[in-house]
Amino acid sequence: QKEVEQNSGPLSVPEGAIASLNCTYSDRGSQSFFWYRQYSGKSPELIMSIYSNGDKEDGRFTAQLNKASQYVSLLIRDSQPSDSATYLCAVTRPTGYSTLTFGKGTMLLVSP
Amino acid sequence: DTAVSQTPKYLVTQMGNDKSIKCEQNLGHDTMYWYKQDSKKFLKIMFSYNNKELIINETVPNRFSPKSPDKAHLNLHINSLELGDSAVYFCASSQAGANVLTFGAGSRLTVL
């Protein structure tokens, strides 16, 4: 079983719609969860972090965490063409020195 | 002022050659990382140093040798390059114990 799984997409949504990106992880001991955005040819940049069950909102972005289901999601409201990118879910390892394990990412395409 | 800078941005080389990538961060972070992103966009941890000490060494061929002369610098030397080494290599840094990574722009290595 892969550690962090994401649908590779592409996920296509029209401008102004809500984009919903999903991620599941295998290790129940994982403590911290992150969403990074990566534009084509660029480096990943952090957009959201979440550490406890529930929702966390930051502008147009909402991260949702359900540790019982081992599920993390990212909602993007009022999607813009500039949101078109690959979204990487990252999870910390629960053992040893903490570091991030990334999913393969979901490509989001927002059409005008 | 670039927070995490990597050089060179592009390397094109022949199989069997040796190459190095340099990384420097001016954020005052204690922990630095090397990640490899393959053609399928999978971002995988290779090494991590905390204050010049190697703390994470994933299953990476010993042709790859990281070196950290001080906590602001982490270099990667690769011996006897193979076709499968072609990828984008990202340097990143974070505060010790934190998992919020700041990535460099990446170094695209092409082995012919």
mmCIF file of C-alpha atoms in Angstrom:
data_model
loop_
_atom_site.group_PDB
_atom_site.id
_atom_site.type_symbol
_atom_site.label_atom_id
_atom_site.label_comp_id
_atom_site.label_asym_id
_atom_site.label_seq_id
_atom_site.Cartn_x
_atom_site.Cartn_y
_atom_site.Cartn_z
ATOM 1 C CA GLN A 1 0.000 0.000 0.000
ATOM 2 C CA LYS A 2 1.353 3.400 -0.981
ATOM 3 C CA GLU A 3 1.996 5.747 1.929
ATOM 4 C CA VAL A 4 0.193 8.762 0.500
ATOM 5 C CA GLU A 5 -2.281 8.345 -2.323
ATOM 6 C CA GLN A 6 -3.813 10.942 -4.585
ATOM 7 C CA ASN A 7 -5.759 10.750 -7.809
ATOM 8 C CA SER A 8 -3.361 12.008 -10.462
ATOM 9 C CA GLY A 9 -6.137 13.731 -12.416
ATOM 10 C CA PRO A 10 -6.350 15.981 -14.222
ATOM 11 C CA LEU A 11 -9.259 17.425 -12.335
ATOM 12 C CA SER A 12 -10.975 19.929 -14.600
ATOM 13 C CA VAL A 13 -13.266 22.592 -13.181
ATOM 14 C CA PRO A 14 -14.701 25.785 -14.665
ATOM 15 C CA GLU A 15 -13.673 29.154 -13.312
ATOM 16 C CA GLY A 16 -15.648 30.062 -10.212
ATOM 17 C CA ALA A 17 -16.402 26.455 -9.233
ATOM 18 C CA ILE A 18 -15.220 24.589 -6.149
ATOM 19 C CA ALA A 19 -12.310 22.240 -6.705
ATOM 20 C CA SER A 20 -12.069 19.291 -4.333
ATOM 21 C CA LEU A 21 -8.747 17.479 -3.997
ATOM 22 C CA ASN A 22 -8.428 14.314 -1.954
ATOM 23 C CA CYS A 23 -5.645 12.407 -0.271
ATOM 24 C CA THR A 24 -5.447 9.237 1.807
ATOM 25 C CA TYR A 25 -2.530 8.065 3.904
ATOM 26 C CA SER A 26 -1.602 4.679 5.256
ATOM 27 C CA ASP A 27 0.088 5.314 8.594
ATOM 28 C CA ARG A 28 -2.327 6.020 11.439
ATOM 29 C CA GLY A 29 0.444 7.568 13.502
ATOM 30 C CA SER A 30 0.927 10.481 11.100
ATOM 31 C CA GLN A 31 0.564 13.781 12.925
ATOM 32 C CA SER A 32 0.875 16.634 10.478
ATOM 33 C CA PHE A 33 -0.582 17.170 7.051
ATOM 34 C CA PHE A 34 0.246 19.655 4.341
ATOM 35 C CA TRP A 35 -0.852 20.756 0.932
ATOM 36 C CA TYR A 36 1.756 22.089 -1.470
ATOM 37 C CA ARG A 37 1.097 23.644 -4.853
ATOM 38 C CA GLN A 38 3.511 23.122 -7.725
ATOM 39 C CA TYR A 39 3.250 25.045 -10.958
ATOM 40 C CA SER A 40 4.736 23.377 -14.015
ATOM 41 C CA GLY A 41 8.511 23.733 -13.989
ATOM 42 C CA LYS A 42 8.532 25.338 -10.550
ATOM 43 C CA SER A 43 9.202 24.193 -7.009
ATOM 44 C CA PRO A 44 6.513 23.177 -4.506
ATOM 45 C CA GLU A 45 5.171 25.907 -2.245
ATOM 46 C CA LEU A 46 3.199 25.420 0.941
ATOM 47 C CA ILE A 47 -0.406 26.554 0.843
ATOM 48 C CA MET A 48 -2.021 24.855 3.851
ATOM 49 C CA SER A 49 -1.133 22.846 6.921
ATOM 50 C CA ILE A 50 -3.529 21.015 9.234
ATOM 51 C CA TYR A 51 -2.831 19.130 12.432
ATOM 52 C CA SER A 52 -6.163 18.264 14.035
ATOM 53 C CA ASN A 53 -9.438 16.808 12.866
ATOM 54 C CA GLY A 54 -11.865 19.175 11.243
ATOM 55 C CA ASP A 55 -11.651 22.081 8.865
ATOM 56 C CA LYS A 56 -9.106 24.853 8.538
ATOM 57 C CA GLU A 57 -9.846 27.811 6.314
ATOM 58 C CA ASP A 58 -7.435 30.281 4.754
ATOM 59 C CA GLY A 59 -8.958 32.587 2.199
ATOM 60 C CA ARG A 60 -10.334 30.538 -0.675
ATOM 61 C CA PHE A 61 -8.680 27.381 0.638
ATOM 62 C CA THR A 62 -10.101 24.929 3.169
ATOM 63 C CA ALA A 63 -8.200 21.887 4.396
ATOM 64 C CA GLN A 64 -10.153 19.054 5.946
ATOM 65 C CA LEU A 65 -8.704 16.266 8.065
ATOM 66 C CA ASN A 66 -10.315 13.046 9.235
ATOM 67 C CA LYS A 67 -7.756 10.938 11.082
ATOM 68 C CA ALA A 68 -10.187 8.078 11.694
ATOM 69 C CA SER A 69 -10.644 7.690 7.937
ATOM 70 C CA GLN A 70 -6.992 8.647 7.228
ATOM 71 C CA TYR A 71 -8.221 11.232 4.800
ATOM 72 C CA VAL A 72 -7.171 14.788 3.993
ATOM 73 C CA SER A 73 -8.795 17.060 1.476
ATOM 74 C CA LEU A 74 -8.339 20.520 0.047
ATOM 75 C CA LEU A 75 -11.213 22.620 -1.201
ATOM 76 C CA ILE A 76 -10.573 25.613 -3.417
ATOM 77 C CA ARG A 77 -13.532 27.963 -3.660
ATOM 78 C CA ASP A 78 -14.082 30.342 -6.575
ATOM 79 C CA SER A 79 -11.393 28.540 -8.585
ATOM 80 C CA GLN A 80 -9.304 30.746 -10.847
ATOM 81 C CA PRO A 81 -7.230 29.819 -13.909
ATOM 82 C CA SER A 82 -4.196 30.810 -11.843
ATOM 83 C CA ASP A 83 -5.017 27.888 -9.518
ATOM 84 C CA SER A 84 -4.148 25.476 -12.335
ATOM 85 C CA ALA A 85 -1.233 23.493 -10.938
ATOM 86 C CA THR A 86 -0.373 20.169 -9.349
ATOM 87 C CA TYR A 87 -1.387 19.883 -5.711
ATOM 88 C CA LEU A 88 0.796 17.675 -3.540
ATOM 89 C CA CYS A 89 -0.443 16.160 -0.307
ATOM 90 C CA ALA A 90 2.314 15.609 2.261
ATOM 91 C CA VAL A 91 2.232 13.726 5.522
ATOM 92 C CA THR A 92 4.797 13.495 8.290
ATOM 93 C CA ARG A 93 6.209 10.149 9.255
ATOM 94 C CA PRO A 94 5.361 9.217 12.803
ATOM 95 C CA THR A 95 8.670 7.549 13.624
ATOM 96 C CA GLY A 96 12.250 8.688 13.845
ATOM 97 C CA TYR A 97 13.206 12.087 12.572
ATOM 98 C CA SER A 98 10.141 13.705 11.178
ATOM 99 C CA THR A 99 10.093 14.357 7.480
ATOM 100 C CA LEU A 100 7.501 14.661 4.773
ATOM 101 C CA THR A 101 6.213 11.899 2.546
ATOM 102 C CA PHE A 102 4.545 13.276 -0.559
ATOM 103 C CA GLY A 103 1.785 11.897 -2.704
ATOM 104 C CA LYS A 104 2.184 11.946 -6.462
ATOM 105 C CA GLY A 105 -0.031 14.996 -6.744
ATOM 106 C CA THR A 106 -3.299 15.873 -8.448
ATOM 107 C CA MET A 107 -3.215 18.123 -11.485
ATOM 108 C CA LEU A 108 -5.932 20.772 -11.374
ATOM 109 C CA LEU A 109 -7.033 22.568 -14.537
ATOM 110 C CA VAL A 110 -9.320 25.576 -14.167
ATOM 111 C CA SER A 111 -10.848 26.681 -17.432
ATOM 112 C CA PRO A 112 -11.914 30.303 -18.017
ATOM 113 C CA ASP B 1 16.983 37.651 -2.012
ATOM 114 C CA THR B 2 16.561 33.977 -2.759
ATOM 115 C CA ALA B 3 15.816 31.960 0.387
ATOM 116 C CA VAL B 4 17.023 28.578 -0.902
ATOM 117 C CA SER B 5 19.272 28.718 -3.912
ATOM 118 C CA GLN B 6 20.546 25.797 -5.967
ATOM 119 C CA THR B 7 23.171 25.694 -8.664
ATOM 120 C CA PRO B 8 23.251 24.765 -11.425
ATOM 121 C CA LYS B 9 19.646 24.961 -12.590
ATOM 122 C CA TYR B 10 20.305 22.592 -15.479
ATOM 123 C CA LEU B 11 22.867 19.831 -15.990
ATOM 124 C CA VAL B 12 23.199 17.736 -19.110
ATOM 125 C CA THR B 13 25.853 15.062 -18.987
ATOM 126 C CA GLN B 14 26.872 11.660 -20.263
ATOM 127 C CA MET B 15 26.454 8.356 -18.464
ATOM 128 C CA GLY B 16 29.384 7.545 -16.237
ATOM 129 C CA ASN B 17 30.269 11.141 -15.458
ATOM 130 C CA ASP B 18 30.323 12.697 -11.987
ATOM 131 C CA LYS B 19 28.382 15.864 -11.149
ATOM 132 C CA SER B 20 27.628 18.043 -8.152
ATOM 133 C CA ILE B 21 24.716 20.253 -7.169
ATOM 134 C CA LYS B 22 25.111 22.969 -4.566
ATOM 135 C CA CYS B 23 22.492 24.377 -2.228
ATOM 136 C CA GLU B 24 22.520 27.318 0.147
ATOM 137 C CA GLN B 25 19.815 28.748 2.389
ATOM 138 C CA ASN B 26 19.763 32.139 4.080
ATOM 139 C CA LEU B 27 16.718 31.490 6.271
ATOM 140 C CA GLY B 28 18.655 30.473 9.364
ATOM 141 C CA HIS B 29 17.089 27.006 9.235
ATOM 142 C CA ASP B 30 18.774 24.088 10.962
ATOM 143 C CA THR B 31 17.557 21.297 8.700
ATOM 144 C CA MET B 32 18.199 20.787 5.008
ATOM 145 C CA TYR B 33 16.988 18.154 2.585
ATOM 146 C CA TRP B 34 17.500 16.702 -0.844
ATOM 147 C CA TYR B 35 14.399 15.498 -2.678
ATOM 148 C CA LYS B 36 14.256 13.811 -6.079
ATOM 149 C CA GLN B 37 11.298 14.368 -8.408
ATOM 150 C CA ASP B 38 11.140 11.877 -11.241
ATOM 151 C CA SER B 39 9.405 12.150 -14.607
ATOM 152 C CA LYS B 40 6.124 11.083 -13.024
ATOM 153 C CA LYS B 41 6.379 14.034 -10.633
ATOM 154 C CA PHE B 42 6.855 11.807 -7.588
ATOM 155 C CA LEU B 43 8.772 13.795 -4.964
ATOM 156 C CA LYS B 44 10.846 11.537 -2.747
ATOM 157 C CA ILE B 45 13.164 12.304 0.167
ATOM 158 C CA MET B 46 16.784 11.306 -0.330
ATOM 159 C CA PHE B 47 18.715 12.852 2.542
ATOM 160 C CA SER B 48 18.249 15.186 5.457
ATOM 161 C CA TYR B 49 20.828 17.011 7.559
ATOM 162 C CA ASN B 50 20.241 18.732 10.869
ATOM 163 C CA ASN B 51 22.950 21.225 11.755
ATOM 164 C CA LYS B 52 25.495 19.433 9.569
ATOM 165 C CA GLU B 53 24.595 15.976 10.883
ATOM 166 C CA LEU B 54 23.060 13.371 8.566
ATOM 167 C CA ILE B 55 19.727 12.320 10.077
ATOM 168 C CA ILE B 56 17.887 10.727 7.178
ATOM 169 C CA ASN B 57 19.453 8.575 4.508
ATOM 170 C CA GLU B 58 16.829 6.832 2.426
ATOM 171 C CA THR B 59 17.537 3.861 0.237
ATOM 172 C CA VAL B 60 19.694 5.766 -2.183
ATOM 173 C CA PRO B 61 22.588 4.240 -4.160
ATOM 174 C CA ASN B 62 25.917 5.056 -2.573
ATOM 175 C CA ARG B 63 26.852 6.833 -5.811
ATOM 176 C CA PHE B 64 24.984 9.726 -4.197
ATOM 177 C CA SER B 65 26.969 11.463 -1.484
ATOM 178 C CA PRO B 66 25.649 14.512 0.350
ATOM 179 C CA LYS B 67 27.923 16.912 2.178
ATOM 180 C CA SER B 68 27.048 19.687 4.586
ATOM 181 C CA PRO B 69 30.000 21.960 5.361
ATOM 182 C CA ASP B 70 27.793 24.105 7.593
ATOM 183 C CA LYS B 71 24.117 24.320 8.403
ATOM 184 C CA ALA B 72 23.468 26.803 5.594
ATOM 185 C CA HIS B 73 24.887 24.582 2.866
ATOM 186 C CA LEU B 74 24.061 21.114 1.591
ATOM 187 C CA ASN B 75 25.682 19.772 -1.536
ATOM 188 C CA LEU B 76 24.987 16.618 -3.505
ATOM 189 C CA HIS B 77 27.646 14.751 -5.442
ATOM 190 C CA ILE B 78 26.695 11.981 -7.821
ATOM 191 C CA ASN B 79 29.253 9.517 -9.164
ATOM 192 C CA SER B 80 28.990 7.314 -12.242
ATOM 193 C CA LEU B 81 25.750 8.834 -13.466
ATOM 194 C CA GLU B 82 23.103 6.512 -14.902
ATOM 195 C CA LEU B 83 20.129 7.161 -17.159
ATOM 196 C CA GLY B 84 17.769 6.594 -14.231
ATOM 197 C CA ASP B 85 19.338 9.479 -12.351
ATOM 198 C CA SER B 86 17.656 11.906 -14.740
ATOM 199 C CA ALA B 87 15.252 13.916 -12.595
ATOM 200 C CA VAL B 88 14.757 17.250 -10.921
ATOM 201 C CA TYR B 89 16.609 17.477 -7.619
ATOM 202 C CA PHE B 90 15.159 19.857 -5.058
ATOM 203 C CA CYS B 91 16.952 21.201 -2.060
ATOM 204 C CA ALA B 92 14.762 22.323 0.842
ATOM 205 C CA SER B 93 15.156 23.627 4.359
ATOM 206 C CA SER B 94 13.099 23.928 7.520
ATOM 207 C CA GLN B 95 13.403 24.872 11.155
ATOM 208 C CA ALA B 96 14.531 21.929 13.262
ATOM 209 C CA GLY B 97 11.554 19.802 14.241
ATOM 210 C CA ALA B 98 9.216 21.642 11.905
ATOM 211 C CA ASN B 99 7.881 20.242 8.674
ATOM 212 C CA VAL B 100 7.218 23.416 6.777
ATOM 213 C CA LEU B 101 9.671 23.125 3.921
ATOM 214 C CA THR B 102 10.997 25.916 1.765
ATOM 215 C CA PHE B 103 12.179 24.534 -1.555
ATOM 216 C CA GLY B 104 14.843 25.726 -3.907
ATOM 217 C CA ALA B 105 14.045 26.186 -7.597
ATOM 218 C CA GLY B 106 15.321 22.730 -8.469
ATOM 219 C CA SER B 107 18.166 21.381 -10.554
ATOM 220 C CA ARG B 108 17.160 19.452 -13.648
ATOM 221 C CA LEU B 109 19.649 16.676 -14.370
ATOM 222 C CA THR B 110 19.585 14.963 -17.747
ATOM 223 C CA VAL B 111 21.817 11.954 -18.266
ATOM 224 C CA LEU B 112 22.360 10.962 -21.895
#
